[in-house]
mmCIF file of C-alpha atoms in Angstrom:
data_model
loop_
_atom_site.group_PDB
_atom_site.id
_atom_site.type_symbol
_atom_site.label_atom_id
_atom_site.label_comp_id
_atom_site.label_asym_id
_atom_site.label_seq_id
_atom_site.Cartn_x
_atom_site.Cartn_y
_atom_site.Cartn_z
ATOM 1 C CA MET A 1 78.843 94.283 98.831
ATOM 2 C CA THR A 2 80.872 97.441 98.283
ATOM 3 C CA GLU A 3 80.645 100.581 96.182
ATOM 4 C CA THR A 4 82.937 103.538 95.689
ATOM 5 C CA GLY A 5 82.185 107.242 95.785
ATOM 6 C CA SER A 6 83.823 110.632 96.047
ATOM 7 C CA ILE A 7 83.066 114.197 97.083
ATOM 8 C CA GLN A 8 84.735 117.513 96.444
ATOM 9 C CA PHE A 9 85.568 119.498 99.584
ATOM 10 C CA GLY A 10 87.143 122.788 98.639
ATOM 11 C CA THR A 11 90.063 121.901 96.385
ATOM 12 C CA THR A 12 90.361 118.364 97.781
ATOM 13 C CA THR A 13 88.729 115.225 96.420
ATOM 14 C CA ILE A 14 87.854 112.654 99.079
ATOM 15 C CA ARG A 15 87.405 109.158 97.679
ATOM 16 C CA TYR A 16 85.782 106.477 99.786
ATOM 17 C CA THR A 17 84.518 102.913 99.736
ATOM 18 C CA ILE A 18 81.002 102.084 100.926
ATOM 19 C CA SER A 19 80.677 98.736 102.686
ATOM 20 C CA PHE A 20 77.110 97.505 103.196
ATOM 21 C CA SER A 21 76.519 95.304 106.238
ATOM 22 C CA PRO A 22 73.235 93.701 107.321
ATOM 23 C CA ARG A 23 74.534 93.651 110.898
ATOM 24 C CA ARG A 24 75.334 97.356 110.992
ATOM 25 C CA GLN A 25 72.714 99.601 112.606
ATOM 26 C CA LYS A 26 74.648 102.856 112.492
ATOM 27 C CA VAL A 27 76.972 104.464 109.974
ATOM 28 C CA ALA A 28 80.713 104.331 110.737
ATOM 29 C CA ILE A 29 83.553 106.132 108.955
ATOM 30 C CA ALA A 30 87.101 104.790 109.173
ATOM 31 C CA VAL A 31 90.297 106.398 107.881
ATOM 32 C CA TYR A 32 93.182 103.958 107.544
ATOM 33 C CA PRO A 33 96.961 104.522 107.725
ATOM 34 C CA ASP A 34 97.215 104.216 103.929
ATOM 35 C CA THR A 35 94.728 107.175 103.882
ATOM 36 C CA THR A 36 91.899 105.139 102.373
ATOM 37 C CA VAL A 37 88.417 105.932 103.676
ATOM 38 C CA THR A 38 85.722 103.325 104.304
ATOM 39 C CA VAL A 39 82.110 104.070 105.200
ATOM 40 C CA THR A 40 80.285 101.068 106.671
ATOM 41 C CA VAL A 41 76.506 101.408 106.495
ATOM 42 C CA PRO A 42 73.381 99.290 107.012
ATOM 43 C CA THR A 43 72.270 97.421 103.918
ATOM 44 C CA GLY A 44 69.882 99.580 101.913
ATOM 45 C CA THR A 45 71.452 102.945 102.773
ATOM 46 C CA SER A 46 71.382 105.203 99.718
ATOM 47 C CA PRO A 47 74.638 106.479 98.172
ATOM 48 C CA GLU A 48 73.237 110.016 98.444
ATOM 49 C CA LYS A 49 72.899 109.704 102.216
ATOM 50 C CA VAL A 50 76.480 108.428 102.432
ATOM 51 C CA ARG A 51 77.709 111.312 100.291
ATOM 52 C CA ASP A 52 75.998 113.842 102.559
ATOM 53 C CA LEU A 53 77.535 112.243 105.645
ATOM 54 C CA VAL A 54 81.033 112.209 104.149
ATOM 55 C CA HIS A 55 80.645 115.867 103.228
ATOM 56 C CA ARG A 56 79.641 116.761 106.798
ATOM 57 C CA LYS A 57 82.558 114.776 108.196
ATOM 58 C CA ALA A 58 85.051 116.032 105.601
ATOM 59 C CA PRO A 59 87.042 118.269 108.020
ATOM 60 C CA TRP A 60 87.541 115.342 110.396
ATOM 61 C CA ILE A 61 88.437 112.965 107.545
ATOM 62 C CA LEU A 62 91.051 115.375 106.179
ATOM 63 C CA GLU A 63 92.467 115.850 109.674
ATOM 64 C CA GLN A 64 92.930 112.074 110.029
ATOM 65 C CA ILE A 65 94.493 111.779 106.587
ATOM 66 C CA GLY A 66 96.898 114.599 107.415
ATOM 67 C CA ALA A 67 97.878 112.939 110.685
ATOM 68 C CA PHE A 68 98.641 109.636 108.966
ATOM 69 C CA ASP A 69 100.635 111.408 106.246
ATOM 70 C CA HIS A 70 102.673 113.174 108.936
ATOM 71 C CA LEU A 71 103.351 109.949 110.828
ATOM 72 C CA ALA A 72 104.369 108.185 107.635
ATOM 73 C CA MET A 73 106.856 110.922 106.765
ATOM 74 C CA MET A 74 108.310 110.820 110.274
ATOM 75 C CA ASP A 75 108.773 107.067 110.276
ATOM 76 C CA ALA A 76 109.773 106.665 106.641
ATOM 77 C CA SER A 77 113.123 108.384 107.115
ATOM 78 C CA LYS A 78 115.137 105.263 107.940
ATOM 79 C CA GLU A 79 118.860 105.961 107.809
ATOM 80 C CA TYR A 80 120.072 102.372 108.256
ATOM 81 C CA VAL A 81 122.651 103.386 110.818
ATOM 82 C CA GLY A 82 123.644 101.746 114.072
ATOM 83 C CA GLY A 83 121.176 102.316 116.892
ATOM 84 C CA GLU A 84 118.048 102.585 114.738
ATOM 85 C CA THR A 85 115.184 100.290 115.659
ATOM 86 C CA PHE A 86 113.338 97.912 113.359
ATOM 87 C CA LEU A 87 110.269 95.820 114.141
ATOM 88 C CA TYR A 88 110.158 92.061 113.694
ATOM 89 C CA LEU A 89 107.013 90.114 114.653
ATOM 90 C CA GLY A 90 105.913 92.940 116.920
ATOM 91 C CA ARG A 91 109.196 93.379 118.796
ATOM 92 C CA GLN A 92 111.739 96.168 118.383
ATOM 93 C CA TYR A 93 115.354 95.334 117.585
ATOM 94 C CA ARG A 94 118.258 97.764 117.408
ATOM 95 C CA LEU A 95 120.472 97.790 114.350
ATOM 96 C CA LYS A 96 124.127 96.974 114.930
ATOM 97 C CA ILE A 97 126.573 97.174 112.021
ATOM 98 C CA VAL A 98 129.855 95.270 112.127
ATOM 99 C CA THR A 99 132.555 94.565 109.543
ATOM 100 C CA GLY A 100 134.157 91.266 108.760
ATOM 101 C CA GLU A 101 132.742 88.728 106.325
ATOM 102 C CA GLU A 102 133.137 88.991 102.569
ATOM 103 C CA LYS A 103 129.394 88.697 101.998
ATOM 104 C CA PRO A 104 126.904 90.890 103.879
ATOM 105 C CA SER A 105 124.675 88.994 106.311
ATOM 106 C CA VAL A 106 121.998 89.518 108.965
ATOM 107 C CA LYS A 107 121.630 87.748 112.302
ATOM 108 C CA LEU A 108 119.268 88.247 115.223
ATOM 109 C CA VAL A 109 121.389 88.327 118.361
ATOM 110 C CA GLY A 110 119.543 89.138 121.565
ATOM 111 C CA GLY A 111 117.744 92.412 120.963
ATOM 112 C CA TYR A 112 119.812 93.339 117.910
ATOM 113 C CA PHE A 113 119.763 93.021 114.159
ATOM 114 C CA VAL A 114 123.472 92.449 113.563
ATOM 115 C CA VAL A 115 124.318 93.317 109.959
ATOM 116 C CA THR A 116 127.804 92.349 108.863
ATOM 117 C CA VAL A 117 129.291 94.243 105.921
ATOM 118 C CA PRO A 118 132.611 93.598 104.170
ATOM 119 C CA ALA A 119 135.610 95.534 105.404
ATOM 120 C CA GLY A 120 136.585 98.345 103.099
ATOM 121 C CA VAL A 121 133.054 99.382 102.141
ATOM 122 C CA ARG A 122 133.004 103.126 101.680
ATOM 123 C CA PRO A 123 130.759 105.097 104.073
ATOM 124 C CA GLU A 124 128.641 106.432 101.207
ATOM 125 C CA GLU A 125 127.976 102.853 100.042
ATOM 126 C CA GLN A 126 127.283 101.339 103.447
ATOM 127 C CA ARG A 127 123.736 102.694 103.880
ATOM 128 C CA ASP A 128 122.460 101.152 100.632
ATOM 129 C CA LEU A 129 124.265 97.891 101.361
ATOM 130 C CA VAL A 130 122.736 97.637 104.833
ATOM 131 C CA ARG A 131 119.283 98.515 103.463
ATOM 132 C CA CYS A 132 119.429 95.903 100.692
ATOM 133 C CA THR A 133 120.788 93.238 103.045
ATOM 134 C CA LEU A 134 118.109 93.898 105.652
ATOM 135 C CA CYS A 135 115.305 93.997 103.065
ATOM 136 C CA ALA A 136 116.456 90.668 101.608
ATOM 137 C CA TRP A 137 116.433 89.148 105.107
ATOM 138 C CA TYR A 138 112.883 90.373 105.724
ATOM 139 C CA LYS A 139 111.661 88.957 102.400
ATOM 140 C CA GLU A 140 113.259 85.574 103.029
ATOM 141 C CA HIS A 141 111.831 85.249 106.524
ATOM 142 C CA ALA A 142 108.446 86.668 105.500
ATOM 143 C CA LEU A 143 108.152 83.925 102.883
ATOM 144 C CA GLN A 144 108.926 81.247 105.476
ATOM 145 C CA ARG A 145 106.484 82.592 108.057
ATOM 146 C CA VAL A 146 103.676 83.286 105.611
ATOM 147 C CA ARG A 147 103.953 79.826 104.060
ATOM 148 C CA GLU A 148 103.584 78.269 107.512
ATOM 149 C CA VAL A 149 100.439 80.294 108.195
ATOM 150 C CA VAL A 150 99.064 79.553 104.720
ATOM 151 C CA ARG A 151 99.376 75.816 105.320
ATOM 152 C CA THR A 152 97.538 76.104 108.639
ATOM 153 C CA TYR A 153 94.600 78.140 107.363
ATOM 154 C CA ALA A 154 94.395 76.392 103.998
ATOM 155 C CA ARG A 155 93.713 73.165 105.913
ATOM 156 C CA ARG A 156 90.939 74.855 107.881
ATOM 157 C CA LEU A 157 89.388 76.120 104.653
ATOM 158 C CA HIS A 158 89.892 72.783 102.846
ATOM 159 C CA LEU A 159 92.083 74.453 100.235
ATOM 160 C CA ASP A 160 95.317 73.432 98.582
ATOM 161 C CA PRO A 161 98.031 75.840 99.789
ATOM 162 C CA PRO A 162 98.433 78.458 97.047
ATOM 163 C CA GLU A 163 101.652 79.955 95.760
ATOM 164 C CA VAL A 164 102.927 82.825 97.919
ATOM 165 C CA ARG A 165 104.829 85.868 96.697
ATOM 166 C CA ILE A 166 106.344 88.488 98.977
ATOM 167 C CA LYS A 167 106.284 92.061 97.711
ATOM 168 C CA HIS A 168 106.986 95.546 99.013
ATOM 169 C CA GLN A 169 103.579 97.166 98.497
ATOM 170 C CA LEU A 170 102.541 100.690 99.376
ATOM 171 C CA LYS A 171 98.773 100.344 99.681
ATOM 172 C CA ARG A 172 97.922 96.738 100.509
ATOM 173 C CA TRP A 173 98.856 94.162 103.113
ATOM 174 C CA GLY A 174 97.862 91.384 100.778
ATOM 175 C CA SER A 175 96.033 90.536 97.585
ATOM 176 C CA CYS A 176 94.865 87.493 95.689
ATOM 177 C CA THR A 177 95.320 87.199 91.923
ATOM 178 C CA LYS A 178 92.766 85.690 89.569
ATOM 179 C CA ASP A 179 95.114 82.706 89.278
ATOM 180 C CA GLY A 180 94.977 82.118 93.027
ATOM 181 C CA VAL A 181 98.428 83.474 93.898
ATOM 182 C CA LEU A 182 98.713 85.203 97.281
ATOM 183 C CA ASN A 183 100.729 88.419 97.272
ATOM 184 C CA VAL A 184 101.735 89.481 100.779
ATOM 185 C CA ASN A 185 103.414 92.725 101.793
ATOM 186 C CA VAL A 186 106.878 92.122 103.251
ATOM 187 C CA LEU A 187 106.166 94.775 105.885
ATOM 188 C CA ILE A 188 103.647 92.485 107.589
ATOM 189 C CA LEU A 189 106.644 90.643 109.079
ATOM 190 C CA MET A 190 107.049 93.646 111.360
ATOM 191 C CA ALA A 191 103.623 92.951 112.872
ATOM 192 C CA PRO A 192 102.786 90.437 115.619
ATOM 193 C CA MET A 193 101.897 86.965 114.355
ATOM 194 C CA SER A 194 98.224 87.584 115.120
ATOM 195 C CA GLN A 195 98.182 90.270 112.412
ATOM 196 C CA VAL A 196 100.181 88.131 109.971
ATOM 197 C CA GLU A 197 97.587 85.395 110.444
ATOM 198 C CA TYR A 198 94.748 87.859 109.847
ATOM 199 C CA VAL A 199 96.179 89.026 106.514
ATOM 200 C CA VAL A 200 96.754 85.451 105.340
ATOM 201 C CA ALA A 201 93.331 84.193 106.445
ATOM 202 C CA HIS A 202 91.666 87.223 104.825
ATOM 203 C CA GLU A 203 93.308 86.561 101.472
ATOM 204 C CA LEU A 204 92.680 82.813 101.611
ATOM 205 C CA CYS A 205 88.976 83.479 102.146
ATOM 206 C CA HIS A 206 89.050 85.411 98.871
ATOM 207 C CA LEU A 207 89.802 82.131 97.125
ATOM 208 C CA ARG A 208 86.254 81.154 98.141
ATOM 209 C CA HIS A 209 84.579 84.560 97.840
ATOM 210 C CA LYS A 210 86.110 87.194 95.571
ATOM 211 C CA ASP A 211 84.314 90.166 97.124
ATOM 212 C CA HIS A 212 83.654 91.368 100.667
ATOM 213 C CA SER A 213 80.189 89.867 100.771
ATOM 214 C CA VAL A 214 78.367 88.689 103.880
ATOM 215 C CA GLU A 215 79.456 85.161 102.970
ATOM 216 C CA PHE A 216 83.094 86.269 102.890
ATOM 217 C CA TRP A 217 83.006 87.793 106.379
ATOM 218 C CA ASP A 218 81.063 84.823 107.748
ATOM 219 C CA LEU A 219 83.723 82.452 106.420
ATOM 220 C CA LEU A 220 86.530 84.551 107.869
ATOM 221 C CA ARG A 221 84.761 84.627 111.234
ATOM 222 C CA LEU A 222 84.400 80.844 111.096
ATOM 223 C CA VAL A 223 88.156 80.246 110.776
ATOM 224 C CA MET A 224 89.183 83.269 112.862
ATOM 225 C CA PRO A 225 86.484 84.282 115.380
ATOM 226 C CA ASP A 226 88.481 87.298 116.627
ATOM 227 C CA TYR A 227 89.363 88.643 113.174
ATOM 228 C CA GLU A 228 87.770 92.028 113.926
ATOM 229 C CA ILE A 229 90.160 92.612 116.837
ATOM 230 C CA ARG A 230 93.168 91.668 114.716
ATOM 231 C CA LYS A 231 91.958 93.807 111.820
ATOM 232 C CA GLU A 232 91.525 96.834 114.073
ATOM 233 C CA ARG A 233 94.973 96.435 115.614
ATOM 234 C CA LEU A 234 96.549 96.247 112.172
ATOM 235 C CA ARG A 235 94.637 99.369 111.165
ATOM 236 C CA LYS A 236 95.891 101.262 114.209
ATOM 237 C CA GLU A 237 99.472 99.994 114.208
ATOM 238 C CA GLY A 238 100.200 99.501 110.516
ATOM 239 C CA TRP A 239 101.713 102.957 110.027
ATOM 240 C CA ARG A 240 104.655 101.836 112.196
ATOM 241 C CA TYR A 241 105.659 99.058 109.797
ATOM 242 C CA VAL A 242 108.254 100.798 107.656
ATOM 243 C CA LEU A 243 111.371 99.353 106.061
#
């Protein structure tokens, strides 16, 4: 079960989600790369007690949010020029731009993303062309990979594989619509497969349990016993996944 809350600290509003856990004995505050704040507390903890704790920890929370904002700004400035690095399934590949074919294309060759652009493309147009070509490649391959993982975990959950849509989302790694469609962030293709599997398994479990209830987490643990490790790694490393 979850609730939401907020406090005012100076001129800043800090919004947070309260997650109640019967297994939790102490209160834990987590700030994620998307700057969301989650407070995990033992079942029965009053919202007032959580509010007081968040207020006491507000300087630390704002410091973490500021650090993630700074990292995001640093890494978000992709120029799409030769020599830049891009992640794919946890590995770094350098971007190499060549001219030749009439249609732009992307190939993985050794440790390089080789993007071919048509000869005669003006320098001011090349950046956008490389960006669009690379983004299309990521979406295509994300759909293939995610569908494979969906089939695997849908079998474990005794579900029919749902429709998958790949999107470029700012705040979520995945979501599940009321119609049972799985939306997955294209940026997850930059993560190791263990994190891709976590996002897919998490969303598939929502087809059984819509909220983050005890039953939801128990089901996720059943099909993925080490989900907490994968979740934590995604939380720590997710800020690096920028396209």
